[in-house]
Coordinates of C-alpha atoms in Angstrom, one line a residue:
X21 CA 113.1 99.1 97.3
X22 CA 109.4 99.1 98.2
X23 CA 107.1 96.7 96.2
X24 CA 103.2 96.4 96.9
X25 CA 100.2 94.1 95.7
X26 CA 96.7 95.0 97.0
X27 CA 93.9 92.4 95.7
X28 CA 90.5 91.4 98.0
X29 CA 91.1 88.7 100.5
X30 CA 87.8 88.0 101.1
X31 CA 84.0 89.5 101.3
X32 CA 84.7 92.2 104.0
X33 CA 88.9 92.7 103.7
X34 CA 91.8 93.7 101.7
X35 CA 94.6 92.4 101.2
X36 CA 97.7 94.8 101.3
X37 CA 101.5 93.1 101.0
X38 CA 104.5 95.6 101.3
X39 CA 107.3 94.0 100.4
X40 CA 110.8 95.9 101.8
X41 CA 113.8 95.0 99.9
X42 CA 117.0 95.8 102.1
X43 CA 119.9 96.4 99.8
X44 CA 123.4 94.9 100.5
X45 CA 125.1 98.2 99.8
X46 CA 123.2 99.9 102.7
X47 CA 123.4 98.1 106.3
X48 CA 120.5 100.4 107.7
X49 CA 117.9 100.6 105.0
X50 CA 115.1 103.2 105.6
X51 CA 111.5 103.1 104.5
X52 CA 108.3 105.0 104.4
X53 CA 104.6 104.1 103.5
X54 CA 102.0 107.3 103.8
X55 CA 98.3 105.5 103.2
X56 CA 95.2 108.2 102.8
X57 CA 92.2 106.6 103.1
X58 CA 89.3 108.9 101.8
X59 CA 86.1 107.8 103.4
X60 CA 82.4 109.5 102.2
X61 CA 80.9 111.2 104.9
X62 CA 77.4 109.5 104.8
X63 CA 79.4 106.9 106.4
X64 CA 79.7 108.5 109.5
X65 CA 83.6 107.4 110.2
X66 CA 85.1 110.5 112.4
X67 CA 87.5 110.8 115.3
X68 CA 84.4 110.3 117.5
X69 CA 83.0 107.3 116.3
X70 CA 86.3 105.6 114.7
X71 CA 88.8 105.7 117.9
X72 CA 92.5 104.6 117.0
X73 CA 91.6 101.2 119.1
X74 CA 88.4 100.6 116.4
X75 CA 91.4 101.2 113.4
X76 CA 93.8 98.7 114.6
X77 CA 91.2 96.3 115.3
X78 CA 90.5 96.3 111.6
X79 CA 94.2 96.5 110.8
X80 CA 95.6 93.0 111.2
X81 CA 99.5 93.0 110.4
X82 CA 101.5 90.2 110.0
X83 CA 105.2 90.8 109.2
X84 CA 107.4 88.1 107.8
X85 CA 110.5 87.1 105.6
X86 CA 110.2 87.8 101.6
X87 CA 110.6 84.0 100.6
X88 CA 114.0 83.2 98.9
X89 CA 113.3 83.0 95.2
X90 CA 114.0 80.5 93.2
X91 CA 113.4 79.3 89.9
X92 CA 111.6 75.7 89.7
X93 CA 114.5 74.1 87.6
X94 CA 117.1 75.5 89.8
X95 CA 114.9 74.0 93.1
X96 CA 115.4 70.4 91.2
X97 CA 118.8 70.8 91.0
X98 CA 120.1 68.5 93.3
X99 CA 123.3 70.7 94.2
X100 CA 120.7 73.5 94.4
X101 CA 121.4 75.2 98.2
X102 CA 117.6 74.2 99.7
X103 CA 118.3 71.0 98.9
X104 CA 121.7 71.1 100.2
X105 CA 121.1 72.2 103.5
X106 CA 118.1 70.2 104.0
X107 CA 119.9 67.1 102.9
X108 CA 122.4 67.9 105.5
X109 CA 120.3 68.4 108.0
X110 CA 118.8 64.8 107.5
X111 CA 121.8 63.4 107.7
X112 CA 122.8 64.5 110.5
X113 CA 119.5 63.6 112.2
X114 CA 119.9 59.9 111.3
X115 CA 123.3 59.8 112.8
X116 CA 122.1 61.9 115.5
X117 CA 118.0 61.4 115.8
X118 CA 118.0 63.2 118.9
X119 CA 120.3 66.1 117.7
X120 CA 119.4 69.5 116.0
X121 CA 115.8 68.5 115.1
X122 CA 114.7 72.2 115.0
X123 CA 117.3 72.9 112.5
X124 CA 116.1 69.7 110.1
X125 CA 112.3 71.4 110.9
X126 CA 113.3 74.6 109.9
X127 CA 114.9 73.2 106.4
X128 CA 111.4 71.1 105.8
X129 CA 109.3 74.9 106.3
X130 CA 111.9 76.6 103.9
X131 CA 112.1 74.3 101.3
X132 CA 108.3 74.0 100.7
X133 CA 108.0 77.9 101.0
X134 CA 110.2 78.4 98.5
X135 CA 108.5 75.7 96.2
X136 CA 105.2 77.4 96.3
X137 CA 106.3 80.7 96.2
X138 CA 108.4 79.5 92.6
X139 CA 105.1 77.4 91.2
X140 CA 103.5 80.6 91.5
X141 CA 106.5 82.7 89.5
X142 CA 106.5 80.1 87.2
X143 CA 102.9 79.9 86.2
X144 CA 103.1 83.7 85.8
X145 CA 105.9 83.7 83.4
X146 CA 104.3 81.2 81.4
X147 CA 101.1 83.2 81.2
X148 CA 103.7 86.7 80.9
X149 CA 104.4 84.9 77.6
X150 CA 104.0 86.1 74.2
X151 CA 105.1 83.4 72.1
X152 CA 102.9 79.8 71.8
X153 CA 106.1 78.5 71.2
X154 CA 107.9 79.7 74.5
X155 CA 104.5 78.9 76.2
X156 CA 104.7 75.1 75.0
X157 CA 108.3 74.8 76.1
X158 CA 107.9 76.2 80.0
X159 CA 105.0 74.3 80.3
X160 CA 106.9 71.1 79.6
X161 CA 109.8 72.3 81.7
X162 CA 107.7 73.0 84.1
X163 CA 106.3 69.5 84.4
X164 CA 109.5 68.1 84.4
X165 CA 110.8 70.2 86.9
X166 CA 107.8 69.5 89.0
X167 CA 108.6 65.6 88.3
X168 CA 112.0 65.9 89.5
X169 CA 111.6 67.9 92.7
X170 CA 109.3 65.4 93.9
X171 CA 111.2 62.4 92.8
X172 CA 114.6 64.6 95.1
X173 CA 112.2 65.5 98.2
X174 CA 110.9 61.6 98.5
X175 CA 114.4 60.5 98.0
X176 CA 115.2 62.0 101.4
X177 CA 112.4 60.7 103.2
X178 CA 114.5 57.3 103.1
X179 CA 117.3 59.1 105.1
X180 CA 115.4 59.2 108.2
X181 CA 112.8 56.4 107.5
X182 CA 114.3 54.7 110.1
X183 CA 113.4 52.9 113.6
X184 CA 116.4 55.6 115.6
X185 CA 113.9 58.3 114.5
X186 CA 110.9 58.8 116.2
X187 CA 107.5 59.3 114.7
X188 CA 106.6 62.5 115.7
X189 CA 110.2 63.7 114.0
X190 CA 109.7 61.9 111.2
X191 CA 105.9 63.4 111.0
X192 CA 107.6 66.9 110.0
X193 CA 109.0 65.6 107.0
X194 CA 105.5 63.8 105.7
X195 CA 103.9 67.3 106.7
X196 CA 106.1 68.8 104.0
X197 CA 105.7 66.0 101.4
X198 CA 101.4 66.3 101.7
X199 CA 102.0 70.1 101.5
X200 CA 104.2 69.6 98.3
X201 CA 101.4 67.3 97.2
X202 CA 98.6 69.8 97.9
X203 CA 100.3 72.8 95.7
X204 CA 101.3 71.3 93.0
X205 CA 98.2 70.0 92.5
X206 CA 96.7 73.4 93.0
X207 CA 99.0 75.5 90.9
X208 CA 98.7 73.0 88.3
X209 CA 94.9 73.3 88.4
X210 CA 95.3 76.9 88.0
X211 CA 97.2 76.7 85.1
X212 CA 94.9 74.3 83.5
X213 CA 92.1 76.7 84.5
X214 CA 94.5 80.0 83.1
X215 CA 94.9 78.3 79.6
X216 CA 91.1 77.3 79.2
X217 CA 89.8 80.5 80.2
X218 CA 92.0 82.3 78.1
X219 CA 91.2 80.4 75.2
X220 CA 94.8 79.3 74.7
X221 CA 95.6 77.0 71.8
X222 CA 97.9 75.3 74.2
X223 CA 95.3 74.0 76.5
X224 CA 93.6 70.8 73.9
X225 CA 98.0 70.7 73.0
X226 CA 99.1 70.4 77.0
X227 CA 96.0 69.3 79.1
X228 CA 97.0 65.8 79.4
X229 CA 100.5 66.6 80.5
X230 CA 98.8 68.6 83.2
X231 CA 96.6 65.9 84.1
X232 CA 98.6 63.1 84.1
X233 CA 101.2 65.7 86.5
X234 CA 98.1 66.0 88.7
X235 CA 96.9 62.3 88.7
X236 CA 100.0 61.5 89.8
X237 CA 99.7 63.1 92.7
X238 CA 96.5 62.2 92.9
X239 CA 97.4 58.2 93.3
X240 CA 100.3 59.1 94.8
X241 CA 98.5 60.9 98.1
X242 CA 96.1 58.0 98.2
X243 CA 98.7 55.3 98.0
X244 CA 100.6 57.0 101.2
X245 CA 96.6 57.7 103.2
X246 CA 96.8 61.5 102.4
X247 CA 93.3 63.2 102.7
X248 CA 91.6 63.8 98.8
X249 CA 89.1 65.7 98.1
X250 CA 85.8 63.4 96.6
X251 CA 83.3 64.5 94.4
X252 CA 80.4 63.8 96.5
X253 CA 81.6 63.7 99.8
X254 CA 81.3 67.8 101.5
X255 CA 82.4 66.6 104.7
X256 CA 85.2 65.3 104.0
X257 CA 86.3 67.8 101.6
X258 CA 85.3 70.4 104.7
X259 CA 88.4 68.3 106.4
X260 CA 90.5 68.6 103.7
X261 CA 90.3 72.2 103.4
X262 CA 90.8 72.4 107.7
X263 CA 94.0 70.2 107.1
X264 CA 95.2 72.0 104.0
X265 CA 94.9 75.7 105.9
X266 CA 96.6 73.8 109.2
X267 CA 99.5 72.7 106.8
X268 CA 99.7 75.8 105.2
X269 CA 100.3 77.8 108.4
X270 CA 103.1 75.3 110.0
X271 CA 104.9 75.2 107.1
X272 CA 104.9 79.2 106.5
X273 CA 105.2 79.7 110.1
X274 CA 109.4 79.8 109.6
X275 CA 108.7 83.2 107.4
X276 CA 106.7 84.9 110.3
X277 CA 109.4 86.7 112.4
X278 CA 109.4 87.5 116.3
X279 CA 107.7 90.5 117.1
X280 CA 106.9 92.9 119.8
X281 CA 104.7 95.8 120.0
X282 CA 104.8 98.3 122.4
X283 CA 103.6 101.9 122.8
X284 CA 105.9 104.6 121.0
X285 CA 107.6 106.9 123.1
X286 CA 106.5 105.5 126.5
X287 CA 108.9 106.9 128.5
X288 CA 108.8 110.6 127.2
X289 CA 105.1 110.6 127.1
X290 CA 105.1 109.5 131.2
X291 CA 107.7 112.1 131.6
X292 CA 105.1 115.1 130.1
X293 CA 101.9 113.4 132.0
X294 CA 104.2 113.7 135.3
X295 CA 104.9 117.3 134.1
X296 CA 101.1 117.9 133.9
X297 CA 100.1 116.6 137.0
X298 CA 103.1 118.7 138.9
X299 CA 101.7 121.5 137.1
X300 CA 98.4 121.4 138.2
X301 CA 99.3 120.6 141.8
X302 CA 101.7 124.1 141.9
X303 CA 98.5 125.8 140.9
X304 CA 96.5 124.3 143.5
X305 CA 99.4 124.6 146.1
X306 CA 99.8 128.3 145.6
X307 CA 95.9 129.2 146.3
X308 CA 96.0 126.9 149.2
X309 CA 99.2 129.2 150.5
X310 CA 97.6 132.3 149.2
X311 CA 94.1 131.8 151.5
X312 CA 95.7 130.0 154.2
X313 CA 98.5 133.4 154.4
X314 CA 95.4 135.8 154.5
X315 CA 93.4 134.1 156.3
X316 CA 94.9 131.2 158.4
X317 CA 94.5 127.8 159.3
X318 CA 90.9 126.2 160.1
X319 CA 89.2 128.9 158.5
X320 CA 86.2 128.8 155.9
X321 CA 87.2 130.5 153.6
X322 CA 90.7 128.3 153.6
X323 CA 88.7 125.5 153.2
X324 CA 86.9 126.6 150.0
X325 CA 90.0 127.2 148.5
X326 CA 91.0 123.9 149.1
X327 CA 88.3 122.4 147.5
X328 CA 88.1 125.0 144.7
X329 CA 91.8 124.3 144.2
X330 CA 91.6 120.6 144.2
X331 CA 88.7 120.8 141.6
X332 CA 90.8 122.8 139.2
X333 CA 93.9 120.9 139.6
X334 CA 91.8 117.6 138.1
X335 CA 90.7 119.8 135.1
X336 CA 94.3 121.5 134.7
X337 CA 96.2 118.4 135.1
X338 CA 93.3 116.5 132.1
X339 CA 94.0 119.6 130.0
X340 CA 97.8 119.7 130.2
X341 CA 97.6 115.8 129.4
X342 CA 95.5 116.3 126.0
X343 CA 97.9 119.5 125.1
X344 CA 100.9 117.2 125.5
X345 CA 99.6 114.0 124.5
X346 CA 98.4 116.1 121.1
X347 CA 101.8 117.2 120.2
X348 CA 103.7 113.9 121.1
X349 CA 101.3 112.2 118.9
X350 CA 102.7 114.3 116.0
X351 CA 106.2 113.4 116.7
X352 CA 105.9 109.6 118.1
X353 CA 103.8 107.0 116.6
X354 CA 101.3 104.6 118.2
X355 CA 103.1 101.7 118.0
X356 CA 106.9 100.6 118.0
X357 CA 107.8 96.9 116.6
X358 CA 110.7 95.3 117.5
X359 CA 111.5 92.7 114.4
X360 CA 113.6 89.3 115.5
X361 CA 114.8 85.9 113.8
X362 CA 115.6 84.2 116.3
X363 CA 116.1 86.3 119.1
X364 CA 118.8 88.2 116.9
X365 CA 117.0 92.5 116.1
X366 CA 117.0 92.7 112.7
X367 CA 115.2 96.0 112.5
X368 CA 111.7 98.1 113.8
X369 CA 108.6 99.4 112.7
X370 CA 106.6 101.7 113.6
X371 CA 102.8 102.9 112.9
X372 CA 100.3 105.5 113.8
X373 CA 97.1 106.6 113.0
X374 CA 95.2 109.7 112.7
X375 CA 92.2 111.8 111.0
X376 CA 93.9 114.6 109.0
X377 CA 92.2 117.6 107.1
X378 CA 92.0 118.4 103.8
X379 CA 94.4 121.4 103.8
X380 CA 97.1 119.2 105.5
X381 CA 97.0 116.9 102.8
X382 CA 100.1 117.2 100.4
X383 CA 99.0 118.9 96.9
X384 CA 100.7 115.9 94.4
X385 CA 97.9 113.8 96.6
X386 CA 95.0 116.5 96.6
X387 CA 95.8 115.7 92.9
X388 CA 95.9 112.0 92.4
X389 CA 92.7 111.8 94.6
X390 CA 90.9 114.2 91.7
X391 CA 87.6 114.7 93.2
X392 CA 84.5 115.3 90.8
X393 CA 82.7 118.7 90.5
X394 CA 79.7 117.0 91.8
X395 CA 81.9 115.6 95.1
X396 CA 83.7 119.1 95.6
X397 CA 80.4 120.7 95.6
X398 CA 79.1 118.4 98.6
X399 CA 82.4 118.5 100.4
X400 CA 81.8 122.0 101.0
X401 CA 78.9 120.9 103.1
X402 CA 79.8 117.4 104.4
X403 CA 83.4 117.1 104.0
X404 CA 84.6 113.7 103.3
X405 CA 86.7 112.4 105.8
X406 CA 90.2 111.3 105.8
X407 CA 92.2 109.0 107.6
X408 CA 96.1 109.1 107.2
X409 CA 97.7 105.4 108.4
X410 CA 102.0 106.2 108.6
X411 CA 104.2 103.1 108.4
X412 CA 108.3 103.4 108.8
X413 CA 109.9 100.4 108.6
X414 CA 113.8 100.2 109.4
X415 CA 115.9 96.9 108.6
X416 CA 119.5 96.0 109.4
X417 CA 120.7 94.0 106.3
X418 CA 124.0 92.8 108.3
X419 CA 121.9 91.1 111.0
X420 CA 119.4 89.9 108.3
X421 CA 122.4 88.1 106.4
X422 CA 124.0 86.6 109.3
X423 CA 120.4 85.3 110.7
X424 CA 119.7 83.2 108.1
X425 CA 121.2 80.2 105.8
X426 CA 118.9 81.3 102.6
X427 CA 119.2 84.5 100.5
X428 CA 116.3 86.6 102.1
X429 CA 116.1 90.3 100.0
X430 CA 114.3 91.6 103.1
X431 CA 110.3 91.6 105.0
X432 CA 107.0 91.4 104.1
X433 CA 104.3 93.2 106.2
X434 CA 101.0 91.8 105.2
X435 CA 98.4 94.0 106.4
X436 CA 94.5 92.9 106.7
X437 CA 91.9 95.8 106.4
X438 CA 88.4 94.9 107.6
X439 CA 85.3 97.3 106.1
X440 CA 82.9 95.8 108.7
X441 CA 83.2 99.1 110.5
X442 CA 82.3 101.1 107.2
X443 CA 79.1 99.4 106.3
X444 CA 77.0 99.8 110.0
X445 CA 75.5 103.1 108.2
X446 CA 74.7 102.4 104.8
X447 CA 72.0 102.0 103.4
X448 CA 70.2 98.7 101.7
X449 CA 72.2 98.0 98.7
X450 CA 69.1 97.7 96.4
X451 CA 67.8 100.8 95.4
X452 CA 64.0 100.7 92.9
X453 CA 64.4 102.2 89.6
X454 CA 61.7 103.3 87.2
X455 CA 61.6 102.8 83.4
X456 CA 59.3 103.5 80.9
X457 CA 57.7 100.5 79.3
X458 CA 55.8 99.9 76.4
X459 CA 53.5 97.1 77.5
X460 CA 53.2 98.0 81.0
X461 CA 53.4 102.0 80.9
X462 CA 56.3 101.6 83.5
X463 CA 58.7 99.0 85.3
X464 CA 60.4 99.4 88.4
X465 CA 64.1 97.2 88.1
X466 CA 66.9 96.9 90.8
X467 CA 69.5 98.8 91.1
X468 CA 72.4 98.8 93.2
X469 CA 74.1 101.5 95.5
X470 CA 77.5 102.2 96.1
X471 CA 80.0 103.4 98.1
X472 CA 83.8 104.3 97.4
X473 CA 87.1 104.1 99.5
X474 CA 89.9 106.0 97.9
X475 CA 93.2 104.8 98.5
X476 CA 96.3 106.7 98.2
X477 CA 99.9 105.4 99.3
X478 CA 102.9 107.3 99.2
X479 CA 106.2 105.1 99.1
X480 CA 109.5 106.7 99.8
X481 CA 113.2 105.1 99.9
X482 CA 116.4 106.8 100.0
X483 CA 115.8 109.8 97.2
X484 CA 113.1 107.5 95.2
X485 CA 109.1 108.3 96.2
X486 CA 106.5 107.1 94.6
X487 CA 102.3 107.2 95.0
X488 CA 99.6 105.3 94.0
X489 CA 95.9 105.2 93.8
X490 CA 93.1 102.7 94.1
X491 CA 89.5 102.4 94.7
X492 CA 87.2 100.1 96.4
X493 CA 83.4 99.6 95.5
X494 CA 81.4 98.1 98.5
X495 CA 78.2 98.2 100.0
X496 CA 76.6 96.3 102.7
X497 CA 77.1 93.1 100.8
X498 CA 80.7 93.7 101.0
X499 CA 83.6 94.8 98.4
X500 CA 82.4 94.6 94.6
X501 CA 85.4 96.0 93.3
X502 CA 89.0 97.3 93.2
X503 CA 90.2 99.1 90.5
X504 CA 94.2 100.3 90.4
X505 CA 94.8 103.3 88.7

């Protein structure tokens, strides 16, 4: 199963996440992701100014573990298996301080993963909701739960609070309990913020629980010396978002896998380069034979050949290359990534990138991209330009299983797509209007200009495939807009 959510990272990117479910019923699980991205050709974004390098330099990928999910009462459970484990692993660190420490670090990483990842579920099934009712009773559940986890997480911190342990091992478990801190004062925020904005009935009903949940926490962080954020203070609050992000990363850092990229097809593609070069140096041999037959050694006109020869053999050799490189290119990708956990291959992926014509696009997507009359008219003239980005992702769900302690459905692969590239050649955003105006005769007002990315993805697994389309408004200010469709 493929899952995706797109949304705008920041000013200048997009956010994609491709989430690959391996199924337990398959141990090699197969996917494909076809991306088109139609680009207007006042942008000037071709094969000539837009190299492969240029594309994967706006492509960042990152390609981790789908967190475990949980739901938040099942997390305060205290026979609930993240707790299990990582109660075991402090254990055995207190008996043994200088044992398995990697193992109790790993347990402190997944634990608070999982939590944030189930704050988030859980604030969107209480905003999924239809009934005030329902509504009323997550959102006290959800305090509770939040209540107990915390009370369960601190309880363990007296395990290894200890003089055996040193401070730098102790240190990873106070990372994890001011990252606990940190999100559940930020999801709880959002859901304060989700009920006002929405105008829900609940929010004059529940605000104080929320409150007192997050003053807690509050007190709490400045009792132990956490960082807070002050009202006044913008330096400090600049630290507190540096230490937040730095906390964020370690702690995600156990779902970010090993990786290693290499070319695709390395081997074959050295193979049919040493093929062009032999090629070229028959075709130089044989004239070299030919003049030196007719008209012998040290000879002038055997010395022209040579040089004739040897000047063709550079341009035949360069033209077998490009007539080889072109049709490995269509039968190996740019890229082949080797996916570990712990030096144990779980599965590959593999990517490639290419500008592709409109008549070699498939007709279901010549469809879903639905051009206007006005645009079909101009692409007769300037054709827009299309760039077609192919991801296959293979996963072993045996290896996955017996990698890992937690029930992991599969990978993420979080790819980053920069515009910066797109915007060089527009031009200035604000564009003078003129209206009529009673007073004044006429009125010139601002308006804005525009420019569109169509997005089409293609996702295919076993006999399911499925496509989808969005749209990107941006100028030289950056992205206005997505819209899904």
């Amino acid at each position: 199963m493929i899952e995706e959510y797109i949304n705008v990272h920041d000013k200048f990117s997009l956010e994609m996440k491709v989430g690959f479910t391996a199924q337990q019923q398959h141990k090699v699980n197969d996917f494909s992701v076809n991306m088109w991205v139609f680009i207007p050709s006042s942008l000037d974004i071709n094969k000539n100014t837009y190299s492969k390098m240029d594309f994967y330099r706006d492509v960042k990928s990152n390609i981790r573990l789908i967190t475990p999910i949980y739901l938040l009462e099942d997390i305060a459970d205290p026979d609930s298996l993240p707790l299990k484990l990582m109660r075991e692993s402090f254990e055995k660190i207190s008996v043994n301080p200088s044992g398995n420490i990697s193992d109790y670090e790993m347990h402190i990483k997944m634990f608070q993963s999982i939590l944030k990842s189930s704050l988030r579920n859980e604030i969107l099934r209480i905003k999924k909701s239809k009934s005030e009712k329902e509504r009323k009773e997550l959102i006290s559940f959800y305090a509770s739960n939040v209540a107990r986890i915390t009370e369960e997480y601190r309880k363990l911190g007296q395990i290894i609070n200890i003089p055996s342990v040193e401070r730098n091992v102790f240190n990873y478990y106070l990372f994890g309990d001011e990252f606990m801190s940190n999100v559940i004062e930020l999801h709880t925020f959002k859901l304060l913020k989700s009920l006002d904005e929405d105008h829900d009935p609940l929010y004059e009903k529940c605000k104080k629980l929320l409150i007192d949940l997050i003053n807690n926490e509050i007190n709490y962080k400045r009792t132990v010396g956490y960082p807070l954020i002050e009202k006044e203070s913008f330096s400090k609050n600049r630290d507190v978002v540096s230490r937040f992000s730095a906390l964020k990363k370690y702690i995600e850092s156990q779902l970010f896998l090993d990786v290693k990229t290499r070319e695709d097809g390395t081997l074959v593609r050295q193979f049919y380069y040493s093929l062009a070069a032999g090629i070229s140096m028959i075709f130089a041999t044989i004239i070299a034979f030919s003049f030196q037959l007719k008209y012998g050694n040290f000879t002038l006109p055997l010395f022209i050949a040579l040089v004739v020869g040897y000047m063709l053999k550079d341009r035949i050799k360069e033209l077998f290359r490009y007539y080889f490189s072109h049709k490995l290119d269509s039968k190996y990708f740019d890229n082949k990534i080797t996916v570990s956990i712990n030096d144990i291959l779980i599965g590959w992926c593999k990517e490639s990138q290419s500008f592709v014509k409109d008549f070699q696009i498939p007709l279901k997507v010549k469809q879903l991209r639905d051009r206007s009359a006005i645009l079909e008219a101009e692409n007769r003239i300037n054709d827009e330009k299309i760039i077609l980005y192919k991801l296959r992702m293979q996963l072993d769900r045996k290896q996955i299983n017996e990698s890992n302690m937690y029930p992991v459905a599969g990978v993420n692969n979080i790819l980053r797509f920069n515009v910066v590239h797109f915007i060089q050649k527009m031009d200035n955003p604000s564009v003078p209007l003129y209206v009529t105006d009673e007073k004044t005769d006429y009125k010139v007002i601002e308006g804005e200009k525009i420019y569109y990315l169509n997005f089409i993805l293609q996702y295919q697994y076993l006999d399911q495939s499925e496509l989808k389309k969005y749209r990107v408004a941006f100028n030289r200010d950056g992205i206005k807009n997505l819209e899904r469709f």
